[in-house]
Amino acid sequence: TPVYADVDPLTLLLDPVQAEAAISAATRAIIITHLYGNMADMTAFRALAERYQLALIEDCSQAHGASRADRPAGSWGDIGIFSFYPTKNLAALGDGGALVCQDSALAATLRELRQYGWQEKYTVQRPFGINSRLDALQAAILSAKLPYLEADN
């Protein structure tokens, strides 16, 4: 069951003090949403995640190209999630997204889940897999837009 915490009124991003107050024995992860091209206080959230042994998940859908302490959005958490929906900072023409992580075993599992749960073609390893690959047209559009990301932000 999600538990919500308030935002910092100056940044409009999740407040680490409020987030820590919401942590309980049932808490398994902290989900941070970066907004408006700005990142939350990831030094504080990384410390919280380590202190309480929680997963740290970054929603980077509105922070493509953002960085904090010389680290890009998506590199602070256990998982970083990016959306390429047409209203996002880096947009394709339809639905699409990317997920980044540094854990190779988790990355392998997530690759299986994004393609029907297959480990190899037509061999289902993960029963809840779906077709969620980014198609070639969306990838081409994003590749053409990527060099302009910093200027557009």
PDB file of C-alpha atoms in Angstrom:
ATOM      1  CA  THR A   1       0.000   0.000   0.000  1.00  0.00           C
ATOM      2  CA  PRO A   2       1.575   3.302  -1.006  1.00  0.00           C
ATOM      3  CA  VAL A   3       2.144   5.879   1.714  1.00  0.00           C
ATOM      4  CA  TYR A   4       2.444   9.479   0.590  1.00  0.00           C
ATOM      5  CA  ALA A   5       4.702  12.173   2.000  1.00  0.00           C
ATOM      6  CA  ASP A   6       4.557  15.908   1.413  1.00  0.00           C
ATOM      7  CA  VAL A   7       6.731  17.960  -0.884  1.00  0.00           C
ATOM      8  CA  ASP A   8       9.134  20.755  -0.074  1.00  0.00           C
ATOM      9  CA  PRO A   9       7.145  23.972  -0.687  1.00  0.00           C
ATOM     10  CA  LEU A  10      10.174  25.647  -2.310  1.00  0.00           C
ATOM     11  CA  THR A  11      11.122  22.891  -4.776  1.00  0.00           C
ATOM     12  CA  LEU A  12       7.739  21.133  -5.105  1.00  0.00           C
ATOM     13  CA  LEU A  13       9.699  17.870  -4.911  1.00  0.00           C
ATOM     14  CA  LEU A  14       9.425  15.158  -2.268  1.00  0.00           C
ATOM     15  CA  ASP A  15      10.809  16.345   1.054  1.00  0.00           C
ATOM     16  CA  PRO A  16      13.335  13.875   2.567  1.00  0.00           C
ATOM     17  CA  VAL A  17      12.276  14.779   6.130  1.00  0.00           C
ATOM     18  CA  GLN A  18       8.614  14.104   5.336  1.00  0.00           C
ATOM     19  CA  ALA A  19       9.548  10.896   3.520  1.00  0.00           C
ATOM     20  CA  GLU A  20      11.537   9.607   6.484  1.00  0.00           C
ATOM     21  CA  ALA A  21       8.612  10.326   8.813  1.00  0.00           C
ATOM     22  CA  ALA A  22       6.412   8.140   6.577  1.00  0.00           C
ATOM     23  CA  ILE A  23       8.738   5.101   6.650  1.00  0.00           C
ATOM     24  CA  SER A  24       7.380   2.125   8.602  1.00  0.00           C
ATOM     25  CA  ALA A  25       8.238  -1.544   9.048  1.00  0.00           C
ATOM     26  CA  ALA A  26       6.098  -2.251   5.980  1.00  0.00           C
ATOM     27  CA  THR A  27       8.034   0.133   3.712  1.00  0.00           C
ATOM     28  CA  ARG A  28       9.928  -1.590   0.901  1.00  0.00           C
ATOM     29  CA  ALA A  29      10.900   1.283  -1.397  1.00  0.00           C
ATOM     30  CA  ILE A  30      11.096   5.026  -1.796  1.00  0.00           C
ATOM     31  CA  ILE A  31       9.795   6.316  -5.123  1.00  0.00           C
ATOM     32  CA  ILE A  32      11.093   9.746  -6.069  1.00  0.00           C
ATOM     33  CA  THR A  33       9.514  11.838  -8.830  1.00  0.00           C
ATOM     34  CA  HIS A  34      11.776  14.464 -10.364  1.00  0.00           C
ATOM     35  CA  LEU A  35       9.773  17.332 -11.880  1.00  0.00           C
ATOM     36  CA  TYR A  36      10.163  20.393 -14.083  1.00  0.00           C
ATOM     37  CA  GLY A  37      13.690  19.384 -15.097  1.00  0.00           C
ATOM     38  CA  ASN A  38      14.752  19.431 -11.428  1.00  0.00           C
ATOM     39  CA  MET A  39      15.882  16.563  -9.264  1.00  0.00           C
ATOM     40  CA  ALA A  40      14.968  15.819  -5.676  1.00  0.00           C
ATOM     41  CA  ASP A  41      17.669  15.824  -2.977  1.00  0.00           C
ATOM     42  CA  MET A  42      19.133  12.501  -4.047  1.00  0.00           C
ATOM     43  CA  THR A  43      22.016  12.593  -1.573  1.00  0.00           C
ATOM     44  CA  ALA A  44      19.450  12.614   1.247  1.00  0.00           C
ATOM     45  CA  PHE A  45      17.243   9.979  -0.397  1.00  0.00           C
ATOM     46  CA  ARG A  46      20.186   7.657  -1.154  1.00  0.00           C
ATOM     47  CA  ALA A  47      21.200   7.926   2.535  1.00  0.00           C
ATOM     48  CA  LEU A  48      17.613   7.167   3.632  1.00  0.00           C
ATOM     49  CA  ALA A  49      17.421   4.136   1.361  1.00  0.00           C
ATOM     50  CA  GLU A  50      20.695   2.785   2.721  1.00  0.00           C
ATOM     51  CA  ARG A  51      19.820   3.534   6.357  1.00  0.00           C
ATOM     52  CA  TYR A  52      16.487   1.682   6.134  1.00  0.00           C
ATOM     53  CA  GLN A  53      17.608  -0.897   3.535  1.00  0.00           C
ATOM     54  CA  LEU A  54      14.981   0.213   1.013  1.00  0.00           C
ATOM     55  CA  ALA A  55      14.935   0.151  -2.755  1.00  0.00           C
ATOM     56  CA  LEU A  56      15.203   3.600  -4.314  1.00  0.00           C
ATOM     57  CA  ILE A  57      13.240   4.141  -7.530  1.00  0.00           C
ATOM     58  CA  GLU A  58      13.543   7.324  -9.590  1.00  0.00           C
ATOM     59  CA  ASP A  59      10.738   8.527 -11.853  1.00  0.00           C
ATOM     60  CA  CYS A  60      12.782  10.619 -14.284  1.00  0.00           C
ATOM     61  CA  SER A  61       9.981  11.237 -16.775  1.00  0.00           C
ATOM     62  CA  GLN A  62      10.180  15.012 -16.335  1.00  0.00           C
ATOM     63  CA  ALA A  63      13.940  15.228 -15.782  1.00  0.00           C
ATOM     64  CA  HIS A  64      15.636  13.974 -18.950  1.00  0.00           C
ATOM     65  CA  GLY A  65      19.110  15.501 -18.955  1.00  0.00           C
ATOM     66  CA  ALA A  66      18.908  16.767 -15.364  1.00  0.00           C
ATOM     67  CA  SER A  67      21.740  16.131 -12.920  1.00  0.00           C
ATOM     68  CA  ARG A  68      22.564  16.661  -9.272  1.00  0.00           C
ATOM     69  CA  ALA A  69      26.081  16.580  -7.802  1.00  0.00           C
ATOM     70  CA  ASP A  70      27.375  15.703 -11.290  1.00  0.00           C
ATOM     71  CA  ARG A  71      25.221  12.558 -11.470  1.00  0.00           C
ATOM     72  CA  PRO A  72      22.423  12.287 -14.023  1.00  0.00           C
ATOM     73  CA  ALA A  73      18.807  11.532 -13.250  1.00  0.00           C
ATOM     74  CA  GLY A  74      18.316   7.787 -13.141  1.00  0.00           C
ATOM     75  CA  SER A  75      21.783   6.997 -11.760  1.00  0.00           C
ATOM     76  CA  TRP A  76      21.048   7.511  -8.060  1.00  0.00           C
ATOM     77  CA  GLY A  77      18.391   4.876  -7.540  1.00  0.00           C
ATOM     78  CA  ASP A  78      18.255   1.130  -7.912  1.00  0.00           C
ATOM     79  CA  ILE A  79      16.012   1.750 -10.916  1.00  0.00           C
ATOM     80  CA  GLY A  80      15.503   4.871 -13.025  1.00  0.00           C
ATOM     81  CA  ILE A  81      12.387   5.149 -15.174  1.00  0.00           C
ATOM     82  CA  PHE A  82      12.001   7.501 -18.154  1.00  0.00           C
ATOM     83  CA  SER A  83       8.873   8.198 -20.186  1.00  0.00           C
ATOM     84  CA  PHE A  84       8.990   9.375 -23.792  1.00  0.00           C
ATOM     85  CA  TYR A  85       5.301  10.259 -23.977  1.00  0.00           C
ATOM     86  CA  PRO A  86       4.687  13.295 -26.248  1.00  0.00           C
ATOM     87  CA  THR A  87       4.310  15.712 -23.298  1.00  0.00           C
ATOM     88  CA  LYS A  88       7.657  14.815 -21.692  1.00  0.00           C
ATOM     89  CA  ASN A  89      10.972  16.715 -21.874  1.00  0.00           C
ATOM     90  CA  LEU A  90      12.344  14.183 -24.382  1.00  0.00           C
ATOM     91  CA  ALA A  91       9.322  13.080 -26.374  1.00  0.00           C
ATOM     92  CA  ALA A  92       8.541  10.535 -29.050  1.00  0.00           C
ATOM     93  CA  LEU A  93       5.334  10.531 -31.090  1.00  0.00           C
ATOM     94  CA  GLY A  94       3.575   7.910 -28.985  1.00  0.00           C
ATOM     95  CA  ASP A  95       3.968   5.871 -25.846  1.00  0.00           C
ATOM     96  CA  GLY A  96       7.422   4.682 -24.938  1.00  0.00           C
ATOM     97  CA  GLY A  97       9.904   4.624 -22.131  1.00  0.00           C
ATOM     98  CA  ALA A  98      13.156   3.298 -20.795  1.00  0.00           C
ATOM     99  CA  LEU A  99      14.301   1.783 -17.559  1.00  0.00           C
ATOM    100  CA  VAL A 100      17.888   1.874 -16.296  1.00  0.00           C
ATOM    101  CA  CYS A 101      19.559  -0.033 -13.491  1.00  0.00           C
ATOM    102  CA  GLN A 102      23.033  -1.138 -12.453  1.00  0.00           C
ATOM    103  CA  ASP A 103      22.104  -4.646 -11.286  1.00  0.00           C
ATOM    104  CA  SER A 104      22.741  -7.058 -14.182  1.00  0.00           C
ATOM    105  CA  ALA A 105      20.439  -9.780 -12.793  1.00  0.00           C
ATOM    106  CA  LEU A 106      17.587  -7.300 -12.363  1.00  0.00           C
ATOM    107  CA  ALA A 107      18.253  -5.914 -15.856  1.00  0.00           C
ATOM    108  CA  ALA A 108      17.996  -9.436 -17.322  1.00  0.00           C
ATOM    109  CA  THR A 109      14.678 -10.035 -15.540  1.00  0.00           C
ATOM    110  CA  LEU A 110      13.308  -6.705 -16.737  1.00  0.00           C
ATOM    111  CA  ARG A 111      14.375  -7.437 -20.335  1.00  0.00           C
ATOM    112  CA  GLU A 112      12.439 -10.705 -20.140  1.00  0.00           C
ATOM    113  CA  LEU A 113       9.354  -8.977 -18.753  1.00  0.00           C
ATOM    114  CA  ARG A 114       9.344  -6.338 -21.506  1.00  0.00           C
ATOM    115  CA  GLN A 115       9.108  -9.022 -24.203  1.00  0.00           C
ATOM    116  CA  TYR A 116       6.348 -11.437 -23.204  1.00  0.00           C
ATOM    117  CA  GLY A 117       8.464 -12.931 -20.417  1.00  0.00           C
ATOM    118  CA  TRP A 118      10.763 -14.574 -22.962  1.00  0.00           C
ATOM    119  CA  GLN A 119      14.317 -15.528 -22.152  1.00  0.00           C
ATOM    120  CA  GLU A 120      14.606 -16.794 -25.706  1.00  0.00           C
ATOM    121  CA  LYS A 121      12.057 -16.522 -28.513  1.00  0.00           C
ATOM    122  CA  TYR A 122       8.774 -18.324 -27.768  1.00  0.00           C
ATOM    123  CA  THR A 123      10.052 -19.603 -24.408  1.00  0.00           C
ATOM    124  CA  VAL A 124       8.163 -17.963 -21.541  1.00  0.00           C
ATOM    125  CA  GLN A 125      10.271 -17.658 -18.403  1.00  0.00           C
ATOM    126  CA  ARG A 126       8.259 -14.922 -16.688  1.00  0.00           C
ATOM    127  CA  PRO A 127       4.472 -15.388 -16.688  1.00  0.00           C
ATOM    128  CA  PHE A 128       3.633 -11.674 -16.427  1.00  0.00           C
ATOM    129  CA  GLY A 129       5.692 -10.432 -19.351  1.00  0.00           C
ATOM    130  CA  ILE A 130       4.106  -8.086 -21.880  1.00  0.00           C
ATOM    131  CA  ASN A 131       5.102  -6.523 -25.181  1.00  0.00           C
ATOM    132  CA  SER A 132       6.572  -3.215 -24.079  1.00  0.00           C
ATOM    133  CA  ARG A 133       9.536  -2.771 -26.389  1.00  0.00           C
ATOM    134  CA  LEU A 134      10.258   0.656 -27.844  1.00  0.00           C
ATOM    135  CA  ASP A 135       9.587   0.428 -31.579  1.00  0.00           C
ATOM    136  CA  ALA A 136      12.172   1.473 -34.168  1.00  0.00           C
ATOM    137  CA  LEU A 137      10.274   4.573 -35.327  1.00  0.00           C
ATOM    138  CA  GLN A 138      10.044   5.987 -31.790  1.00  0.00           C
ATOM    139  CA  ALA A 139      13.731   5.183 -31.228  1.00  0.00           C
ATOM    140  CA  ALA A 140      14.686   7.004 -34.449  1.00  0.00           C
ATOM    141  CA  ILE A 141      12.711  10.093 -33.412  1.00  0.00           C
ATOM    142  CA  LEU A 142      14.306  10.094 -29.973  1.00  0.00           C
ATOM    143  CA  SER A 143      17.780   9.654 -31.491  1.00  0.00           C
ATOM    144  CA  ALA A 144      17.184  12.702 -33.688  1.00  0.00           C
ATOM    145  CA  LYS A 145      15.965  14.792 -30.716  1.00  0.00           C
ATOM    146  CA  LEU A 146      18.602  13.715 -28.181  1.00  0.00           C
ATOM    147  CA  PRO A 147      21.376  16.083 -29.392  1.00  0.00           C
ATOM    148  CA  TYR A 148      19.034  19.039 -28.696  1.00  0.00           C
ATOM    149  CA  LEU A 149      17.984  17.956 -25.202  1.00  0.00           C
ATOM    150  CA  GLU A 150      20.274  20.286 -23.269  1.00  0.00           C
ATOM    151  CA  ALA A 151      19.345  23.324 -25.370  1.00  0.00           C
ATOM    152  CA  ASP A 152      15.633  22.499 -25.189  1.00  0.00           C
ATOM    153  CA  ASN A 153      15.708  22.098 -21.401  1.00  0.00           C
TER     154      ASN A 153
END
